[in-house]
Amino acid sequence: MQVRPVAKPVKANLSNIAVVLVNPIYSENIGSTARACANFGVSELILVNPESLEEEKMKAMATKSGIPILEKMKIFKDLQTALKPFNYVIGTTARLGKHRLVYHTPKELAPYICELSINNKIAILFGNERFGLSNENLSYCDDVITIPTTENASLNISQAVVIILYEIFQSASIPRIPKPQLATREELDVMYAIIEKTLESIDYIPHDNKTLWSTNIKRFLSRLELTSREVKIIQGFCRKLLWALGKKLTLSFPKEQPPQNDKSEETYQKEKA
């Protein structure tokens, strides 16, 4: 079973955020946008005056996760009507100019979007593939953001949606990527002993201060946070090397002592008397 890193968006209400595609040209981009919405927890997709709505092409690009977004997306003939329920509107543009008033990148504005989304409906507008959002479209916007790129870059609409929704999702989320279970002290001690024997067999350990040298090796390997599986790989490598060198591996450890029972001060004094 595939395990994916999961994050919980606790600092935003993503159900209050909608992606609005203004006059999209290609059905494939609508499908890809639905997939992006699904990946980052945005459930509302709105189309304004789309040129093409080929169901099979949209579903193919949306994949299984994005199809529910397509099934409930809303379609409007004009932008003004589409934006009526929203409290805050954000436009996107790749073109900068004195009339466009672009002051923010997605990363800069994402925390504010998250905070605002708790009690407000927010629309994020994306223009079509040829011309983007017109100045008239941008006149409906309370803020406008741009994605910094290289000078000759050209982002597809769905790519722009992914970048912006990713920044919002990251700002809203607490990632949960569990650390693996590390090897036990017993497993590590066996590994260190095998490493030491292997290095002794090739005369690699300095004879003047063996303890200090071994401690440095242990400190180095402990920073790697080795798992049981990784420890076994290292042990297997060393055993194979010793076998190839014709060396016999014998390990000796002190006998394990049973844990002593905890005794109270009162019991200790009685036994002493």
Tab-separated table of C-alpha atoms in Angstrom:
chain	number	residue	atom	x	y	z
A	1	MET	CA	0.000	0.000	0.000
A	2	GLN	CA	1.325	3.458	-0.917
A	3	VAL	CA	1.878	5.823	1.993
A	4	ARG	CA	1.742	9.538	1.237
A	5	PRO	CA	2.756	12.482	3.422
A	6	VAL	CA	-0.408	13.994	4.865
A	7	ALA	CA	-0.988	17.503	6.166
A	8	LYS	CA	-4.044	18.809	7.972
A	9	PRO	CA	-5.126	22.368	7.043
A	10	VAL	CA	-5.975	23.672	10.508
A	11	LYS	CA	-5.252	27.371	9.923
A	12	ALA	CA	-7.720	27.917	7.069
A	13	ASN	CA	-11.214	26.969	5.944
A	14	LEU	CA	-10.465	25.612	2.480
A	15	SER	CA	-14.166	25.056	1.783
A	16	ASN	CA	-14.445	28.862	1.616
A	17	ILE	CA	-11.883	29.090	-1.202
A	18	ALA	CA	-12.892	28.712	-4.868
A	19	VAL	CA	-10.847	28.573	-8.059
A	20	VAL	CA	-12.432	30.577	-10.888
A	21	LEU	CA	-11.327	29.992	-14.501
A	22	VAL	CA	-12.311	32.914	-16.709
A	23	ASN	CA	-13.021	31.978	-20.326
A	24	PRO	CA	-10.897	28.784	-20.343
A	25	ILE	CA	-10.131	27.474	-23.826
A	26	TYR	CA	-9.061	23.849	-23.384
A	27	SER	CA	-11.030	21.092	-21.672
A	28	GLU	CA	-7.794	19.395	-20.621
A	29	ASN	CA	-6.809	22.398	-18.525
A	30	ILE	CA	-10.160	22.354	-16.765
A	31	GLY	CA	-9.586	18.703	-15.854
A	32	SER	CA	-6.031	19.387	-14.655
A	33	THR	CA	-7.287	22.268	-12.527
A	34	ALA	CA	-9.880	19.987	-10.917
A	35	ARG	CA	-7.092	17.566	-10.054
A	36	ALA	CA	-5.031	20.388	-8.514
A	37	CYS	CA	-8.028	21.475	-6.426
A	38	ALA	CA	-8.495	17.932	-5.133
A	39	ASN	CA	-4.809	17.612	-4.223
A	40	PHE	CA	-4.893	20.689	-2.016
A	41	GLY	CA	-8.335	20.461	-0.432
A	42	VAL	CA	-10.232	23.077	-2.490
A	43	SER	CA	-13.630	21.683	-3.408
A	44	GLU	CA	-15.152	24.540	-5.430
A	45	LEU	CA	-14.325	25.092	-9.102
A	46	ILE	CA	-16.130	27.788	-11.114
A	47	LEU	CA	-16.006	28.357	-14.883
A	48	VAL	CA	-16.920	31.638	-16.513
A	49	ASN	CA	-17.914	31.457	-20.191
A	50	PRO	CA	-15.782	28.403	-21.106
A	51	GLU	CA	-15.064	27.850	-24.813
A	52	SER	CA	-14.962	24.057	-24.624
A	53	LEU	CA	-16.441	21.458	-22.265
A	54	GLU	CA	-15.470	18.034	-23.609
A	55	GLU	CA	-16.318	15.650	-20.794
A	56	GLU	CA	-13.954	12.822	-21.708
A	57	LYS	CA	-10.946	15.140	-22.013
A	58	MET	CA	-11.744	16.827	-18.705
A	59	LYS	CA	-12.173	13.524	-16.853
A	60	ALA	CA	-8.991	12.068	-18.343
A	61	MET	CA	-6.913	14.945	-16.954
A	62	ALA	CA	-8.821	15.216	-13.675
A	63	THR	CA	-8.136	11.551	-12.807
A	64	LYS	CA	-10.120	9.790	-10.102
A	65	SER	CA	-9.428	12.384	-7.395
A	66	GLY	CA	-10.562	15.343	-9.492
A	67	ILE	CA	-13.751	13.901	-10.989
A	68	PRO	CA	-15.938	14.803	-7.944
A	69	ILE	CA	-14.767	18.427	-8.371
A	70	LEU	CA	-15.840	18.349	-12.036
A	71	GLU	CA	-19.223	16.859	-11.183
A	72	LYS	CA	-20.184	19.753	-8.927
A	73	MET	CA	-18.390	22.654	-10.655
A	74	LYS	CA	-20.490	25.727	-11.466
A	75	ILE	CA	-20.656	27.492	-14.828
A	76	PHE	CA	-21.598	31.158	-15.334
A	77	LYS	CA	-21.937	33.356	-18.405
A	78	ASP	CA	-20.325	36.424	-16.834
A	79	LEU	CA	-17.775	37.123	-14.113
A	80	GLN	CA	-19.843	39.632	-12.159
A	81	THR	CA	-22.583	37.071	-11.503
A	82	ALA	CA	-20.043	34.375	-10.605
A	83	LEU	CA	-18.443	36.590	-7.945
A	84	LYS	CA	-21.617	37.708	-6.149
A	85	PRO	CA	-21.311	35.338	-3.138
A	86	PHE	CA	-17.636	36.138	-2.453
A	87	ASN	CA	-16.243	38.493	0.165
A	88	TYR	CA	-12.726	38.760	-1.265
A	89	VAL	CA	-11.432	38.298	-4.812
A	90	ILE	CA	-7.824	37.661	-5.815
A	91	GLY	CA	-6.609	37.931	-9.397
A	92	THR	CA	-3.543	36.338	-10.969
A	93	THR	CA	-1.352	37.742	-13.706
A	94	ALA	CA	1.984	37.123	-15.393
A	95	ARG	CA	2.082	40.679	-16.770
A	96	LEU	CA	3.169	43.606	-14.651
A	97	GLY	CA	2.246	47.204	-15.347
A	98	LYS	CA	1.303	50.440	-13.632
A	99	HIS	CA	-2.420	49.730	-14.121
A	100	ARG	CA	-2.231	46.170	-12.769
A	101	LEU	CA	-1.090	47.063	-9.240
A	102	VAL	CA	0.629	43.768	-8.442
A	103	TYR	CA	2.310	43.775	-5.043
A	104	HIS	CA	2.379	40.167	-3.842
A	105	THR	CA	3.611	36.662	-4.645
A	106	PRO	CA	1.538	33.611	-3.644
A	107	LYS	CA	3.889	32.860	-0.717
A	108	GLU	CA	3.534	36.398	0.641
A	109	LEU	CA	-0.257	36.503	0.429
A	110	ALA	CA	-0.976	32.886	1.458
A	111	PRO	CA	-1.044	33.497	5.262
A	112	TYR	CA	-3.536	36.358	4.810
A	113	ILE	CA	-5.725	34.217	2.531
A	114	CYS	CA	-5.760	31.469	5.175
A	115	GLU	CA	-6.702	33.877	7.952
A	116	LEU	CA	-9.403	35.534	5.854
A	117	SER	CA	-10.887	32.202	4.746
A	118	ILE	CA	-12.024	31.324	8.270
A	119	ASN	CA	-15.058	33.603	8.003
A	120	ASN	CA	-15.043	34.775	4.376
A	121	LYS	CA	-15.550	33.285	0.932
A	122	ILE	CA	-12.535	33.877	-1.318
A	123	ALA	CA	-12.337	33.563	-5.111
A	124	ILE	CA	-9.005	33.158	-6.916
A	125	LEU	CA	-9.263	34.150	-10.585
A	126	PHE	CA	-7.228	32.688	-13.447
A	127	GLY	CA	-7.399	34.008	-17.010
A	128	ASN	CA	-7.503	31.985	-20.202
A	129	GLU	CA	-4.569	30.337	-21.929
A	130	ARG	CA	-4.003	33.068	-24.550
A	131	PHE	CA	-4.463	36.395	-22.805
A	132	GLY	CA	-4.836	35.804	-19.067
A	133	LEU	CA	-7.092	38.172	-17.121
A	134	SER	CA	-8.029	41.445	-18.796
A	135	ASN	CA	-7.841	44.801	-17.008
A	136	GLU	CA	-11.627	44.650	-16.784
A	137	ASN	CA	-11.434	41.239	-15.070
A	138	LEU	CA	-8.826	42.584	-12.654
A	139	SER	CA	-11.090	45.506	-11.747
A	140	TYR	CA	-13.202	43.019	-9.767
A	141	CYS	CA	-10.184	41.980	-7.683
A	142	ASP	CA	-9.293	43.173	-4.192
A	143	ASP	CA	-5.704	42.004	-4.673
A	144	VAL	CA	-3.543	40.645	-7.496
A	145	ILE	CA	-0.681	38.152	-7.239
A	146	THR	CA	2.006	37.008	-9.643
A	147	ILE	CA	4.224	33.917	-9.701
A	148	PRO	CA	7.928	34.807	-10.045
A	149	THR	CA	9.602	32.850	-12.850
A	150	THR	CA	12.539	33.171	-15.227
A	151	GLU	CA	12.208	35.785	-17.965
A	152	ASN	CA	11.239	33.338	-20.729
A	153	ALA	CA	8.938	31.120	-18.654
A	154	SER	CA	5.383	30.251	-19.623
A	155	LEU	CA	3.107	28.595	-17.061
A	156	ASN	CA	0.095	26.532	-18.021
A	157	ILE	CA	-3.093	27.532	-16.146
A	158	SER	CA	-3.209	24.308	-14.148
A	159	GLN	CA	0.460	24.743	-13.207
A	160	ALA	CA	-0.308	28.215	-11.868
A	161	VAL	CA	-3.271	26.785	-9.905
A	162	VAL	CA	-1.036	24.099	-8.395
A	163	ILE	CA	1.583	26.642	-7.269
A	164	ILE	CA	-0.905	29.018	-5.665
A	165	LEU	CA	-2.983	26.317	-3.965
A	166	TYR	CA	0.195	24.643	-2.735
A	167	GLU	CA	1.341	27.859	-1.034
A	168	ILE	CA	-2.074	28.298	0.589
A	169	PHE	CA	-2.180	24.674	1.713
A	170	GLN	CA	1.338	24.846	3.167
A	171	SER	CA	0.512	28.028	5.053
A	172	ALA	CA	-2.668	26.424	6.415
A	173	SER	CA	-1.268	23.047	7.340
A	174	ILE	CA	0.656	21.185	9.963
A	175	PRO	CA	2.534	18.454	8.047
A	176	ARG	CA	2.491	14.949	9.511
A	177	ILE	CA	5.496	13.014	8.205
A	178	PRO	CA	6.254	10.377	10.863
A	179	LYS	CA	9.852	9.544	11.668
A	180	PRO	CA	10.794	5.876	11.115
A	181	GLN	CA	11.411	3.602	14.085
A	182	LEU	CA	15.141	3.616	14.789
A	183	ALA	CA	17.325	0.602	15.512
A	184	THR	CA	17.575	-0.510	19.138
A	185	ARG	CA	20.706	-0.054	21.242
A	186	GLU	CA	21.262	-3.824	21.094
A	187	GLU	CA	21.147	-3.836	17.267
A	188	LEU	CA	23.533	-0.879	17.101
A	189	ASP	CA	26.016	-2.484	19.527
A	190	VAL	CA	26.187	-5.612	17.349
A	191	MET	CA	26.687	-3.450	14.242
A	192	TYR	CA	29.459	-1.411	15.882
A	193	ALA	CA	31.212	-4.597	16.994
A	194	ILE	CA	31.063	-6.029	13.466
A	195	ILE	CA	32.338	-2.755	11.966
A	196	GLU	CA	35.194	-2.705	14.463
A	197	LYS	CA	36.184	-6.305	13.680
A	198	THR	CA	36.014	-5.568	9.949
A	199	LEU	CA	38.216	-2.488	10.207
A	200	GLU	CA	40.672	-4.307	12.469
A	201	SER	CA	40.991	-7.012	9.845
A	202	ILE	CA	42.181	-4.483	7.261
A	203	ASP	CA	44.349	-2.649	9.843
A	204	TYR	CA	42.357	0.571	9.538
A	205	ILE	CA	41.909	1.364	13.236
A	206	PRO	CA	44.797	3.379	14.756
A	207	HIS	CA	46.485	1.515	17.603
A	208	ASP	CA	47.284	4.503	19.828
A	209	ASN	CA	43.683	5.456	20.791
A	210	LYS	CA	41.220	2.802	19.699
A	211	THR	CA	38.433	3.939	22.059
A	212	LEU	CA	38.408	7.546	20.809
A	213	TRP	CA	38.455	6.402	17.184
A	214	SER	CA	35.535	4.002	17.777
A	215	THR	CA	33.574	6.773	19.525
A	216	ASN	CA	34.006	9.034	16.491
A	217	ILE	CA	32.656	6.287	14.222
A	218	LYS	CA	29.644	5.777	16.524
A	219	ARG	CA	28.897	9.504	16.689
A	220	PHE	CA	29.082	9.745	12.912
A	221	LEU	CA	26.717	6.813	12.340
A	222	SER	CA	24.276	7.906	15.073
A	223	ARG	CA	23.634	11.150	13.164
A	224	LEU	CA	22.220	9.045	10.315
A	225	GLU	CA	19.278	7.838	12.462
A	226	LEU	CA	19.648	4.245	11.277
A	227	THR	CA	16.667	1.899	11.168
A	228	SER	CA	16.830	-1.838	11.924
A	229	ARG	CA	16.806	-2.607	8.211
A	230	GLU	CA	19.702	-0.236	7.513
A	231	VAL	CA	21.705	-1.703	10.404
A	232	LYS	CA	21.247	-5.183	8.928
A	233	ILE	CA	22.460	-3.926	5.526
A	234	ILE	CA	25.667	-2.582	7.106
A	235	GLN	CA	26.148	-5.808	9.071
A	236	GLY	CA	25.631	-7.869	5.924
A	237	PHE	CA	28.151	-5.783	3.987
A	238	CYS	CA	30.793	-6.197	6.724
A	239	ARG	CA	30.191	-9.948	7.022
A	240	LYS	CA	30.544	-10.343	3.256
A	241	LEU	CA	33.778	-8.339	3.278
A	242	LEU	CA	35.210	-10.461	6.084
A	243	TRP	CA	34.210	-13.623	4.222
A	244	ALA	CA	35.939	-12.348	1.063
A	245	LEU	CA	39.082	-11.617	3.107
A	246	GLY	CA	39.006	-15.105	4.605
A	247	LYS	CA	38.537	-13.726	8.108
A	248	LYS	CA	36.405	-15.403	10.769
A	249	LEU	CA	33.946	-13.239	12.702
A	250	THR	CA	33.660	-13.890	16.417
A	251	LEU	CA	31.845	-11.487	18.682
A	252	SER	CA	31.772	-11.506	22.448
A	253	PHE	CA	29.522	-9.438	24.679
A	254	PRO	CA	29.270	-9.278	28.493
A	255	LYS	CA	26.639	-11.581	29.971
A	256	GLU	CA	23.274	-9.941	30.354
A	257	GLN	CA	22.518	-9.200	34.000
A	258	PRO	CA	18.898	-9.417	35.217
A	259	PRO	CA	17.553	-6.042	36.379
A	260	GLN	CA	17.716	-5.518	40.112
A	261	ASN	CA	14.485	-4.833	41.973
A	262	ASP	CA	13.990	-1.282	43.117
A	263	LYS	CA	14.240	-1.020	46.882
A	264	SER	CA	12.927	1.671	49.144
A	265	GLU	CA	15.205	3.367	51.645
A	266	GLU	CA	13.365	1.581	54.476
A	267	THR	CA	13.958	-1.886	52.963
A	268	TYR	CA	17.584	-1.025	52.288
A	269	GLN	CA	18.189	-0.015	55.920
A	270	LYS	CA	16.549	-3.232	57.215
A	271	GLU	CA	18.722	-5.407	54.972
A	272	LYS	CA	21.796	-3.455	56.002
A	273	ALA	CA	21.004	-4.023	59.702
